[in-house]
Amino acid sequence: MDQYKTPKRPLIVYFAIFILAIFLFNMLLMPLLTRTPETTYDDFLSKLEAGQVKVVQMSRDTEEILFQTEEDGKTRIYSLGQMEDGTALTQRLEGSGVKFGAVIPQQPSMLGSILSWLLPIVVMLLGSQLLFRSLQKRMGGPNSMQFGKSSAKVYVSAQTGIRFADVAGEDEAKEALGEIVDFLHNPDKYKEIGAAMPKGALLVGPPGTGKTLLAKAVAGEADVPFFSISGSEFVEMFVGMGAARVRDLFKQAQEKAPCIVFIDEIDTIGKKRDGGGMTGNDEREQTLNQLLTEMDGFSSDKGVVILAATNRPESLDPALLRPGRFDRRVPVELPDLQGREAILRVHARKVKLAPEADLHATALATAGASGAELANIINEAALHAVRLERKAISQADLDEAVETVIAGYQRKGAVIPEKQKRIVAYHEIGHALVAARQSDSAPVHKITIVPRTSGALGYTMQVEQEETVLMSREEAFNKIATFTGGRSAEELVFGTYTSGASNDIEQATKLARAMVARLGMSERFDMTALETVGSKYLGGDASLTCSEQTAAQVDQEVIALIKSAHRKALGILEENRAKLDELASFLLERETITGEEFMEILNSPAQ
Ligand code: ADP
Ligand code: MG
Ligand code: ZN
């Protein structure tokens, strides 16, 4: 963005020029202008003879001889310069009756005295003008004096022209945003019932998954103006500028309502405000406060919908996520096999593809790649085809592009190697299988081995069929067994452990601990409360309310509980080994498997 490029000359240069000018003026020009005209000794003598010399004086600081004359009624001052020996002069003067040693008032010329105060002012004005201009250049926008004027770009739908059809995959995100589009289309439908639209939706997902694209698509679909500003634009601004910009952005938006305000990379301004005093990022905090104020300040029925995107939701200030602000969260996850193929197709529309090129094969080879990376693969393939002077992109070009692009990403560990994918698949099926075989556990809804935003390599989504208010001892125990199911499958099939179970371990331990210490679900302690939980609103940390010896016993009880649940899970998986293999290889192939598919395979007769 050219508003923010650094000026060619840094400010310090202007300062230097300014100081130098004043310095030179004082050194060279001032003495010239105010200098007393010098004259010769002969001239002095002739003036003395003519009786024009009135006063003679030796200047104290420069040690020159000055004399004052009166010629034709005008007072003049001359200088004789410095004299080696003043005795001859003194003798002459004594005879002539001229006053000697009296003080002659220094009388600089009129021009000199005016310039001596005018010039510095002029220089100063010029200097500050230059300074000011270069400051303006930095702050963005040539529209002078309007310090806080936002440079928020206005995109009108005709210009973005992006539709939901341009965003491939991400069906869940599109569905969630579809409601916003509908609201912007006919707000009356919502007003009639009195339904208030959420003010803001937060798009959350890893980089390159199409969050910015989705936001533009919402504007395109709804056919409303699109104001966008990126959080990083607030960085490197003067104090108060960010807040002024936010204010202005919302003012513009309200004038143009219905419209969409999109704040990209909101984590740059919306970071948690930590109370720790001296960190002193006042600017960011002010900007964030202004944003919160603005969001509270208008009601959504005006038709301003705020979208924001981030890939670090955990670092956001909780105030931003409160109801009435970004209370809706739209996950934008990495695409699965189907999604990847769809994205490749979207981008392949813009290039010439040879009939034998197989995008499905390319999608298969790019597990874990994001939409941006897939778009890049198509472009690389096109470049490769041009390099080889082909008429269209062939499969070989695609393969080559996958290799160049993925080689670049493997360093970042985004694309999962085959071996690890196998482990993850078995791990996830392990959870699901243990859950399904225990009557009291909820069936799985969806299993995927596409890496998630949370950092988990795979994910088993369970749906509780009815809201669980009460959990029996058996249910709790089975839940722990399900948590251990992932690791159990790894043990059974690969004979090793991986770090993939860390979250399972944490959750299993938490539940087991609660069973023993708070829920009275152990023989040994019966209904004794050994732990109390602090206020839920203050974080809900549990604190011990028992002796150290008892605490040690609690630990043992928890360990025993988990061990027995783990044994149970292993037993279930051993019994169902054939189904485990079948399901795992199916998942490996498809990357995502729905609850129905899962149950279908599980209940089909063994081959
Ligand atoms: P993010 O904002 O999530 O980092 P972008 O929206 O900037 O990602 O995506 C970068 C580019 O990647 C897009 O301009 C588009 O070309 C491509 N892309 C990403 N996701 C998709 C998708 N789901 N469908 C089509 N193209 C996508
Ligand atoms: Mg983006
Ligand atoms: Zn797990």
PDB file of C-alpha atoms and ligand atoms in Angstrom, residues 424 427-428 431 456 458-460 482-487 490 500-505 507, ligand 3:
ATOM      1  CA  VAL A 424      -3.966 -40.923  13.266  1.00  0.00           C
ATOM      2  CA  HIS A 427      -6.252 -43.575  16.757  1.00  0.00           C
ATOM      3  CA  GLU A 428      -9.494 -41.856  15.811  1.00  0.00           C
ATOM      4  CA  HIS A 431     -11.982 -43.750  20.037  1.00  0.00           C
ATOM      5  CA  ALA A 456      -5.307 -31.874  16.900  1.00  0.00           C
ATOM      6  CA  GLY A 458      -7.629 -35.869  13.991  1.00  0.00           C
ATOM      7  CA  TYR A 459     -10.989 -35.456  15.515  1.00  0.00           C
ATOM      8  CA  THR A 460     -13.879 -37.580  16.601  1.00  0.00           C
ATOM      9  CA  THR A 482     -13.385 -43.926  25.151  1.00  0.00           C
ATOM     10  CA  PHE A 483     -10.675 -41.370  25.894  1.00  0.00           C
ATOM     11  CA  THR A 484      -8.143 -44.171  26.182  1.00  0.00           C
ATOM     12  CA  GLY A 485      -9.445 -45.845  23.013  1.00  0.00           C
ATOM     13  CA  GLY A 486      -7.193 -43.837  20.706  1.00  0.00           C
ATOM     14  CA  ARG A 487      -3.990 -44.777  22.427  1.00  0.00           C
ATOM     15  CA  GLU A 490      -2.107 -47.397  18.495  1.00  0.00           C
ATOM     16  CA  GLY A 500      -1.038 -37.828  19.859  1.00  0.00           C
ATOM     17  CA  ALA A 501      -2.945 -38.830  22.976  1.00  0.00           C
ATOM     18  CA  SER A 502      -1.916 -35.922  25.185  1.00  0.00           C
ATOM     19  CA  ASN A 503      -5.323 -34.278  25.136  1.00  0.00           C
ATOM     20  CA  ASP A 504      -7.079 -37.609  25.750  1.00  0.00           C
ATOM     21  CA  ILE A 505      -4.862 -38.195  28.750  1.00  0.00           C
ATOM     22  CA  GLN A 507      -9.391 -35.241  29.777  1.00  0.00           C
TER      23      GLN A 507
HETATM   24 ZN    ZN B   3      -7.372 -39.038  20.817  1.00  0.00          ZN
END
